[in-house]
Amino acid sequence: MSSDDSRNSCHLRARIHLVDSDEFSRTAILSQLNAASDLKVEASFVNIDTALSQKDFPAPDMVLINTADAELLENQSIGQAINHLPQSKIALLAANPSMQSLDDAYEMGIAGVISKRVGTAQLAHYVRAMIQGYWVFIRPESGAPKGRCSGLESRYKKYIRALDPLKQQLLRCVALGMTNSQIAEKVFISEGAVKRYLTDMCLDLGISKRVQLTLIASDAGLVTAADLIADSSANRDGVG
Protein backbone atom coordinates (compact mmCIF):
# COMPACT_ATOMS: atom_id res chain seq x y z
CA MET A 1 0.00 0.00 0.00
CA SER A 2 1.40 3.41 -0.92
CA SER A 3 1.80 6.15 1.69
CA ASP A 4 -1.08 8.04 0.06
CA ASP A 5 -3.32 4.97 0.27
CA SER A 6 -2.37 4.51 3.90
CA ARG A 7 -3.27 8.08 4.74
CA ASN A 8 -6.58 7.81 2.90
CA SER A 9 -7.53 4.57 4.64
CA CYS A 10 -6.95 6.19 8.03
CA HIS A 11 -8.66 9.46 7.20
CA LEU A 12 -11.82 9.00 5.15
CA ARG A 13 -13.36 12.13 3.66
CA ALA A 14 -17.04 12.88 4.19
CA ARG A 15 -18.89 12.52 0.89
CA ILE A 16 -21.01 15.43 -0.32
CA HIS A 17 -23.37 15.78 -3.27
CA LEU A 18 -23.83 19.37 -4.39
CA VAL A 19 -26.98 20.65 -6.09
CA ASP A 20 -26.53 24.03 -7.78
CA SER A 21 -27.91 25.22 -11.11
CA ASP A 22 -25.44 28.11 -11.37
CA GLU A 23 -22.10 27.11 -12.87
CA PHE A 24 -20.16 29.99 -11.30
CA SER A 25 -21.32 29.38 -7.72
CA ARG A 26 -21.08 25.61 -8.19
CA THR A 27 -17.42 25.95 -9.16
CA ALA A 28 -16.71 28.20 -6.17
CA ILE A 29 -18.35 25.83 -3.69
CA LEU A 30 -16.56 22.83 -5.18
CA SER A 31 -13.25 24.61 -4.73
CA GLN A 32 -14.03 25.61 -1.12
CA LEU A 33 -15.14 22.20 0.09
CA ASN A 34 -12.64 20.06 -1.81
CA ALA A 35 -9.82 22.12 -0.29
CA ALA A 36 -10.69 20.60 3.10
CA SER A 37 -8.78 17.43 3.84
CA ASP A 38 -11.80 15.68 5.38
CA LEU A 39 -14.49 16.73 2.86
CA LYS A 40 -15.05 15.65 -0.73
CA VAL A 41 -17.70 16.79 -3.20
CA GLU A 42 -18.19 13.45 -4.88
CA ALA A 43 -20.72 14.67 -7.46
CA SER A 44 -22.57 17.84 -8.48
CA PHE A 45 -25.97 18.23 -10.11
CA VAL A 46 -28.00 21.07 -11.60
CA ASN A 47 -31.23 20.12 -9.80
CA ILE A 48 -32.50 17.92 -6.97
CA ASP A 49 -34.41 15.52 -9.24
CA THR A 50 -31.21 14.63 -11.10
CA ALA A 51 -29.37 14.12 -7.82
CA LEU A 52 -32.05 11.76 -6.55
CA SER A 53 -32.28 9.72 -9.75
CA GLN A 54 -28.52 9.15 -10.19
CA LYS A 55 -27.29 5.56 -9.80
CA ASP A 56 -23.51 6.08 -9.95
CA PHE A 57 -22.93 6.76 -6.25
CA PRO A 58 -24.32 5.43 -2.96
CA ALA A 59 -26.17 7.78 -0.63
CA PRO A 60 -23.77 10.56 0.47
CA ASP A 61 -23.11 11.88 3.95
CA MET A 62 -24.66 15.20 2.89
CA VAL A 63 -26.65 16.75 0.08
CA LEU A 64 -25.90 20.48 -0.05
CA ILE A 65 -28.51 22.43 -2.02
CA ASN A 66 -27.91 25.98 -3.20
CA THR A 67 -31.41 27.46 -3.31
CA ALA A 68 -33.12 30.81 -3.80
CA ASP A 69 -34.86 32.14 -0.67
CA ALA A 70 -38.22 32.05 -2.44
CA GLU A 71 -37.78 28.32 -2.99
CA LEU A 72 -36.77 27.52 0.57
CA LEU A 73 -40.19 26.35 1.69
CA GLU A 74 -41.98 25.85 -1.63
CA ASN A 75 -39.59 23.49 -3.42
CA GLN A 76 -41.24 20.09 -3.08
CA SER A 77 -38.05 18.40 -4.26
CA ILE A 78 -36.38 19.38 -0.97
CA GLY A 79 -38.96 17.35 0.92
CA GLN A 80 -38.46 14.50 -1.53
CA ALA A 81 -34.72 14.58 -0.84
CA ILE A 82 -35.33 14.29 2.91
CA ASN A 83 -37.65 11.31 2.40
CA HIS A 84 -35.52 9.64 -0.29
CA LEU A 85 -32.22 9.95 1.59
CA PRO A 86 -33.03 9.46 5.29
CA GLN A 87 -29.42 8.51 6.07
CA SER A 88 -28.02 11.69 4.48
CA LYS A 89 -27.90 15.16 5.97
CA ILE A 90 -29.83 17.65 3.82
CA ALA A 91 -28.52 21.21 4.05
CA LEU A 92 -29.42 24.42 2.23
CA LEU A 93 -27.54 27.52 1.17
CA ALA A 94 -29.74 30.63 1.12
CA ALA A 95 -29.07 34.36 0.75
CA ASN A 96 -31.24 35.85 3.49
CA PRO A 97 -33.67 33.37 5.06
CA SER A 98 -36.23 34.74 7.53
CA MET A 99 -36.61 33.43 11.06
CA GLN A 100 -39.87 31.76 10.04
CA SER A 101 -38.26 29.99 7.09
CA LEU A 102 -35.49 28.69 9.37
CA ASP A 103 -38.07 27.40 11.84
CA ASP A 104 -39.99 25.66 9.05
CA ALA A 105 -36.78 24.22 7.59
CA TYR A 106 -35.93 22.66 10.93
CA GLU A 107 -39.43 21.20 11.23
CA MET A 108 -38.99 19.63 7.77
CA GLY A 109 -35.95 17.74 9.03
CA ILE A 110 -33.26 19.81 7.31
CA ALA A 111 -29.87 19.60 9.05
CA GLY A 112 -29.11 23.27 8.52
CA VAL A 113 -29.46 26.45 6.52
CA ILE A 114 -26.30 28.45 5.86
CA SER A 115 -26.09 32.01 4.60
CA LYS A 116 -24.46 32.32 1.20
CA ARG A 117 -22.40 35.17 2.66
CA VAL A 118 -20.32 32.98 4.98
CA GLY A 119 -16.60 33.01 4.35
CA THR A 120 -14.70 30.32 2.51
CA ALA A 121 -13.28 28.69 5.64
CA GLN A 122 -16.55 28.95 7.55
CA LEU A 123 -18.54 27.06 4.92
CA ALA A 124 -16.36 23.99 5.39
CA HIS A 125 -16.66 24.27 9.18
CA TYR A 126 -20.46 24.47 9.07
CA VAL A 127 -20.72 21.57 6.63
CA ARG A 128 -18.42 19.50 8.83
CA ALA A 129 -20.47 20.30 11.93
CA MET A 130 -23.74 19.28 10.26
CA ILE A 131 -22.27 16.00 9.11
CA GLN A 132 -21.28 15.35 12.73
CA GLY A 133 -24.90 15.88 13.78
CA TYR A 134 -25.06 19.53 14.86
CA TRP A 135 -27.91 21.86 13.96
CA VAL A 136 -26.64 24.83 11.95
CA PHE A 137 -29.01 27.69 11.12
CA ILE A 138 -26.86 30.67 10.25
CA ARG A 139 -28.13 33.93 8.77
CA PRO A 140 -25.98 36.82 7.50
CA GLU A 141 -24.11 38.55 10.31
CA SER A 142 -24.60 42.01 8.77
CA GLY A 143 -27.52 43.85 7.24
CA ALA A 144 -30.99 44.54 8.61
CA PRO A 145 -33.27 41.53 8.84
CA LYS A 146 -35.94 41.42 6.16
CA GLY A 147 -39.57 40.38 6.24
CA ARG A 148 -42.52 40.79 8.56
CA CYS A 149 -40.69 39.39 11.59
CA SER A 150 -37.86 41.97 11.60
CA GLY A 151 -39.26 43.81 14.66
CA LEU A 152 -39.47 40.58 16.62
CA GLU A 153 -36.00 39.54 15.55
CA SER A 154 -34.60 42.88 16.75
CA ARG A 155 -36.31 42.37 20.11
CA TYR A 156 -34.92 38.85 20.37
CA LYS A 157 -31.38 40.11 19.85
CA LYS A 158 -31.77 42.90 22.41
CA TYR A 159 -33.13 40.41 24.94
CA ILE A 160 -30.22 38.02 24.43
CA ARG A 161 -27.61 40.78 24.67
CA ALA A 162 -29.09 41.75 28.06
CA LEU A 163 -28.87 38.21 29.48
CA ASP A 164 -26.27 37.37 32.10
CA PRO A 165 -23.35 35.11 31.07
CA LEU A 166 -24.92 31.95 32.52
CA LYS A 167 -28.15 32.32 30.55
CA GLN A 168 -26.22 33.12 27.38
CA GLN A 169 -24.17 29.96 27.92
CA LEU A 170 -27.38 27.94 28.35
CA LEU A 171 -28.71 29.29 25.05
CA ARG A 172 -25.41 28.51 23.34
CA CYS A 173 -25.62 24.92 24.56
CA VAL A 174 -29.21 24.62 23.30
CA ALA A 175 -28.12 25.90 19.90
CA LEU A 176 -25.41 23.24 19.80
CA GLY A 177 -28.11 20.59 20.17
CA MET A 178 -27.31 19.59 23.75
CA THR A 179 -29.95 18.01 26.01
CA ASN A 180 -30.89 19.46 29.40
CA SER A 181 -28.86 16.79 31.19
CA GLN A 182 -25.80 17.52 29.02
CA ILE A 183 -26.18 21.25 29.66
CA ALA A 184 -26.49 20.70 33.40
CA GLU A 185 -23.28 18.68 33.43
CA LYS A 186 -21.45 21.30 31.39
CA VAL A 187 -22.43 24.37 33.43
CA PHE A 188 -22.56 22.64 36.86
CA ILE A 189 -26.20 23.28 37.76
CA SER A 190 -29.10 20.86 38.21
CA GLU A 191 -31.13 19.61 35.28
CA GLY A 192 -34.22 21.10 36.90
CA ALA A 193 -32.54 24.51 37.03
CA VAL A 194 -31.68 24.27 33.34
CA LYS A 195 -35.31 23.48 32.52
CA ARG A 196 -36.56 26.43 34.63
CA TYR A 197 -34.13 28.87 33.01
CA LEU A 198 -35.07 27.76 29.49
CA THR A 199 -38.79 27.81 30.27
CA ASP A 200 -38.51 31.34 31.65
CA MET A 201 -36.64 32.49 28.54
CA CYS A 202 -39.28 30.96 26.27
CA LEU A 203 -41.99 32.81 28.22
CA ASP A 204 -40.04 36.08 28.04
CA LEU A 205 -39.61 35.70 24.27
CA GLY A 206 -43.16 34.57 23.64
CA ILE A 207 -42.13 31.26 22.07
CA SER A 208 -42.97 27.65 22.85
CA LYS A 209 -40.50 25.47 20.94
CA ARG A 210 -36.93 24.55 21.83
CA VAL A 211 -35.92 24.87 18.19
CA GLN A 212 -36.98 28.52 18.27
CA LEU A 213 -34.46 29.10 21.03
CA THR A 214 -31.87 27.43 18.81
CA LEU A 215 -32.69 29.71 15.88
CA ILE A 216 -32.75 32.85 18.01
CA ALA A 217 -29.41 32.00 19.63
CA SER A 218 -27.80 31.27 16.25
CA ASP A 219 -29.25 34.41 14.70
CA ALA A 220 -27.96 36.53 17.58
CA GLY A 221 -24.43 35.23 17.02
CA LEU A 222 -24.18 33.12 20.18
CA VAL A 223 -23.05 30.15 18.09
CA THR A 224 -20.27 30.65 15.57
CA ALA A 225 -18.07 28.44 13.45
CA ALA A 226 -15.46 28.58 16.23
CA ASP A 227 -17.99 27.23 18.77
CA LEU A 228 -18.91 24.35 16.48
CA ILE A 229 -15.25 23.52 15.83
CA ALA A 230 -14.35 23.58 19.52
CA ASP A 231 -17.37 21.56 20.64
CA SER A 232 -17.16 18.95 17.89
CA SER A 233 -13.41 18.58 18.46
CA ALA A 234 -14.00 18.04 22.19
CA ASN A 235 -16.60 15.38 21.42
CA ARG A 236 -14.24 13.59 19.03
CA ASP A 237 -11.60 13.55 21.73
CA GLY A 238 -14.05 12.28 24.36
CA VAL A 239 -14.02 15.53 26.34
CA GLY A 240 -17.25 17.05 27.57
PDB file of C-alpha atoms in Angstrom, residues 26-111:
ATOM      1  CA  ARG A  26     -21.077  25.614  -8.195  1.00  0.00           C
ATOM      2  CA  THR A  27     -17.419  25.952  -9.163  1.00  0.00           C
ATOM      3  CA  ALA A  28     -16.713  28.195  -6.169  1.00  0.00           C
ATOM      4  CA  ILE A  29     -18.355  25.827  -3.687  1.00  0.00           C
ATOM      5  CA  LEU A  30     -16.564  22.826  -5.177  1.00  0.00           C
ATOM      6  CA  SER A  31     -13.248  24.610  -4.727  1.00  0.00           C
ATOM      7  CA  GLN A  32     -14.030  25.606  -1.119  1.00  0.00           C
ATOM      8  CA  LEU A  33     -15.137  22.196   0.087  1.00  0.00           C
ATOM      9  CA  ASN A  34     -12.637  20.058  -1.809  1.00  0.00           C
ATOM     10  CA  ALA A  35      -9.821  22.121  -0.294  1.00  0.00           C
ATOM     11  CA  ALA A  36     -10.686  20.601   3.099  1.00  0.00           C
ATOM     12  CA  SER A  37      -8.779  17.425   3.844  1.00  0.00           C
ATOM     13  CA  ASP A  38     -11.797  15.680   5.380  1.00  0.00           C
ATOM     14  CA  LEU A  39     -14.487  16.734   2.862  1.00  0.00           C
ATOM     15  CA  LYS A  40     -15.053  15.645  -0.725  1.00  0.00           C
ATOM     16  CA  VAL A  41     -17.699  16.793  -3.198  1.00  0.00           C
ATOM     17  CA  GLU A  42     -18.191  13.453  -4.878  1.00  0.00           C
ATOM     18  CA  ALA A  43     -20.721  14.674  -7.456  1.00  0.00           C
ATOM     19  CA  SER A  44     -22.568  17.837  -8.475  1.00  0.00           C
ATOM     20  CA  PHE A  45     -25.967  18.227 -10.108  1.00  0.00           C
ATOM     21  CA  VAL A  46     -27.998  21.068 -11.601  1.00  0.00           C
ATOM     22  CA  ASN A  47     -31.227  20.119  -9.798  1.00  0.00           C
ATOM     23  CA  ILE A  48     -32.499  17.922  -6.970  1.00  0.00           C
ATOM     24  CA  ASP A  49     -34.406  15.516  -9.240  1.00  0.00           C
ATOM     25  CA  THR A  50     -31.213  14.632 -11.098  1.00  0.00           C
ATOM     26  CA  ALA A  51     -29.368  14.116  -7.817  1.00  0.00           C
ATOM     27  CA  LEU A  52     -32.053  11.758  -6.550  1.00  0.00           C
ATOM     28  CA  SER A  53     -32.278   9.724  -9.751  1.00  0.00           C
ATOM     29  CA  GLN A  54     -28.517   9.149 -10.194  1.00  0.00           C
ATOM     30  CA  LYS A  55     -27.289   5.557  -9.801  1.00  0.00           C
ATOM     31  CA  ASP A  56     -23.514   6.078  -9.954  1.00  0.00           C
ATOM     32  CA  PHE A  57     -22.933   6.763  -6.246  1.00  0.00           C
ATOM     33  CA  PRO A  58     -24.322   5.430  -2.959  1.00  0.00           C
ATOM     34  CA  ALA A  59     -26.173   7.782  -0.626  1.00  0.00           C
ATOM     35  CA  PRO A  60     -23.769  10.557   0.468  1.00  0.00           C
ATOM     36  CA  ASP A  61     -23.113  11.883   3.949  1.00  0.00           C
ATOM     37  CA  MET A  62     -24.656  15.198   2.895  1.00  0.00           C
ATOM     38  CA  VAL A  63     -26.652  16.748   0.077  1.00  0.00           C
ATOM     39  CA  LEU A  64     -25.897  20.483  -0.049  1.00  0.00           C
ATOM     40  CA  ILE A  65     -28.513  22.428  -2.017  1.00  0.00           C
ATOM     41  CA  ASN A  66     -27.915  25.984  -3.200  1.00  0.00           C
ATOM     42  CA  THR A  67     -31.415  27.457  -3.306  1.00  0.00           C
ATOM     43  CA  ALA A  68     -33.117  30.807  -3.801  1.00  0.00           C
ATOM     44  CA  ASP A  69     -34.860  32.136  -0.674  1.00  0.00           C
ATOM     45  CA  ALA A  70     -38.222  32.055  -2.441  1.00  0.00           C
ATOM     46  CA  GLU A  71     -37.784  28.317  -2.990  1.00  0.00           C
ATOM     47  CA  LEU A  72     -36.769  27.524   0.567  1.00  0.00           C
ATOM     48  CA  LEU A  73     -40.191  26.349   1.692  1.00  0.00           C
ATOM     49  CA  GLU A  74     -41.977  25.853  -1.630  1.00  0.00           C
ATOM     50  CA  ASN A  75     -39.594  23.495  -3.423  1.00  0.00           C
ATOM     51  CA  GLN A  76     -41.237  20.087  -3.080  1.00  0.00           C
ATOM     52  CA  SER A  77     -38.055  18.397  -4.257  1.00  0.00           C
ATOM     53  CA  ILE A  78     -36.383  19.376  -0.973  1.00  0.00           C
ATOM     54  CA  GLY A  79     -38.963  17.348   0.920  1.00  0.00           C
ATOM     55  CA  GLN A  80     -38.458  14.498  -1.528  1.00  0.00           C
ATOM     56  CA  ALA A  81     -34.723  14.578  -0.845  1.00  0.00           C
ATOM     57  CA  ILE A  82     -35.333  14.294   2.908  1.00  0.00           C
ATOM     58  CA  ASN A  83     -37.647  11.313   2.405  1.00  0.00           C
ATOM     59  CA  HIS A  84     -35.525   9.637  -0.290  1.00  0.00           C
ATOM     60  CA  LEU A  85     -32.221   9.945   1.595  1.00  0.00           C
ATOM     61  CA  PRO A  86     -33.029   9.465   5.287  1.00  0.00           C
ATOM     62  CA  GLN A  87     -29.423   8.507   6.069  1.00  0.00           C
ATOM     63  CA  SER A  88     -28.015  11.686   4.478  1.00  0.00           C
ATOM     64  CA  LYS A  89     -27.896  15.163   5.971  1.00  0.00           C
ATOM     65  CA  ILE A  90     -29.830  17.650   3.816  1.00  0.00           C
ATOM     66  CA  ALA A  91     -28.521  21.212   4.052  1.00  0.00           C
ATOM     67  CA  LEU A  92     -29.419  24.420   2.235  1.00  0.00           C
ATOM     68  CA  LEU A  93     -27.536  27.523   1.174  1.00  0.00           C
ATOM     69  CA  ALA A  94     -29.745  30.634   1.118  1.00  0.00           C
ATOM     70  CA  ALA A  95     -29.073  34.360   0.749  1.00  0.00           C
ATOM     71  CA  ASN A  96     -31.238  35.854   3.490  1.00  0.00           C
ATOM     72  CA  PRO A  97     -33.670  33.372   5.063  1.00  0.00           C
ATOM     73  CA  SER A  98     -36.229  34.737   7.525  1.00  0.00           C
ATOM     74  CA  MET A  99     -36.609  33.429  11.061  1.00  0.00           C
ATOM     75  CA  GLN A 100     -39.874  31.758  10.036  1.00  0.00           C
ATOM     76  CA  SER A 101     -38.260  29.989   7.092  1.00  0.00           C
ATOM     77  CA  LEU A 102     -35.492  28.687   9.369  1.00  0.00           C
ATOM     78  CA  ASP A 103     -38.067  27.405  11.836  1.00  0.00           C
ATOM     79  CA  ASP A 104     -39.989  25.662   9.049  1.00  0.00           C
ATOM     80  CA  ALA A 105     -36.785  24.216   7.587  1.00  0.00           C
ATOM     81  CA  TYR A 106     -35.933  22.662  10.933  1.00  0.00           C
ATOM     82  CA  GLU A 107     -39.427  21.197  11.233  1.00  0.00           C
ATOM     83  CA  MET A 108     -38.988  19.631   7.768  1.00  0.00           C
ATOM     84  CA  GLY A 109     -35.945  17.742   9.033  1.00  0.00           C
ATOM     85  CA  ILE A 110     -33.257  19.813   7.311  1.00  0.00           C
ATOM     86  CA  ALA A 111     -29.869  19.597   9.048  1.00  0.00           C
TER      87      ALA A 111
END
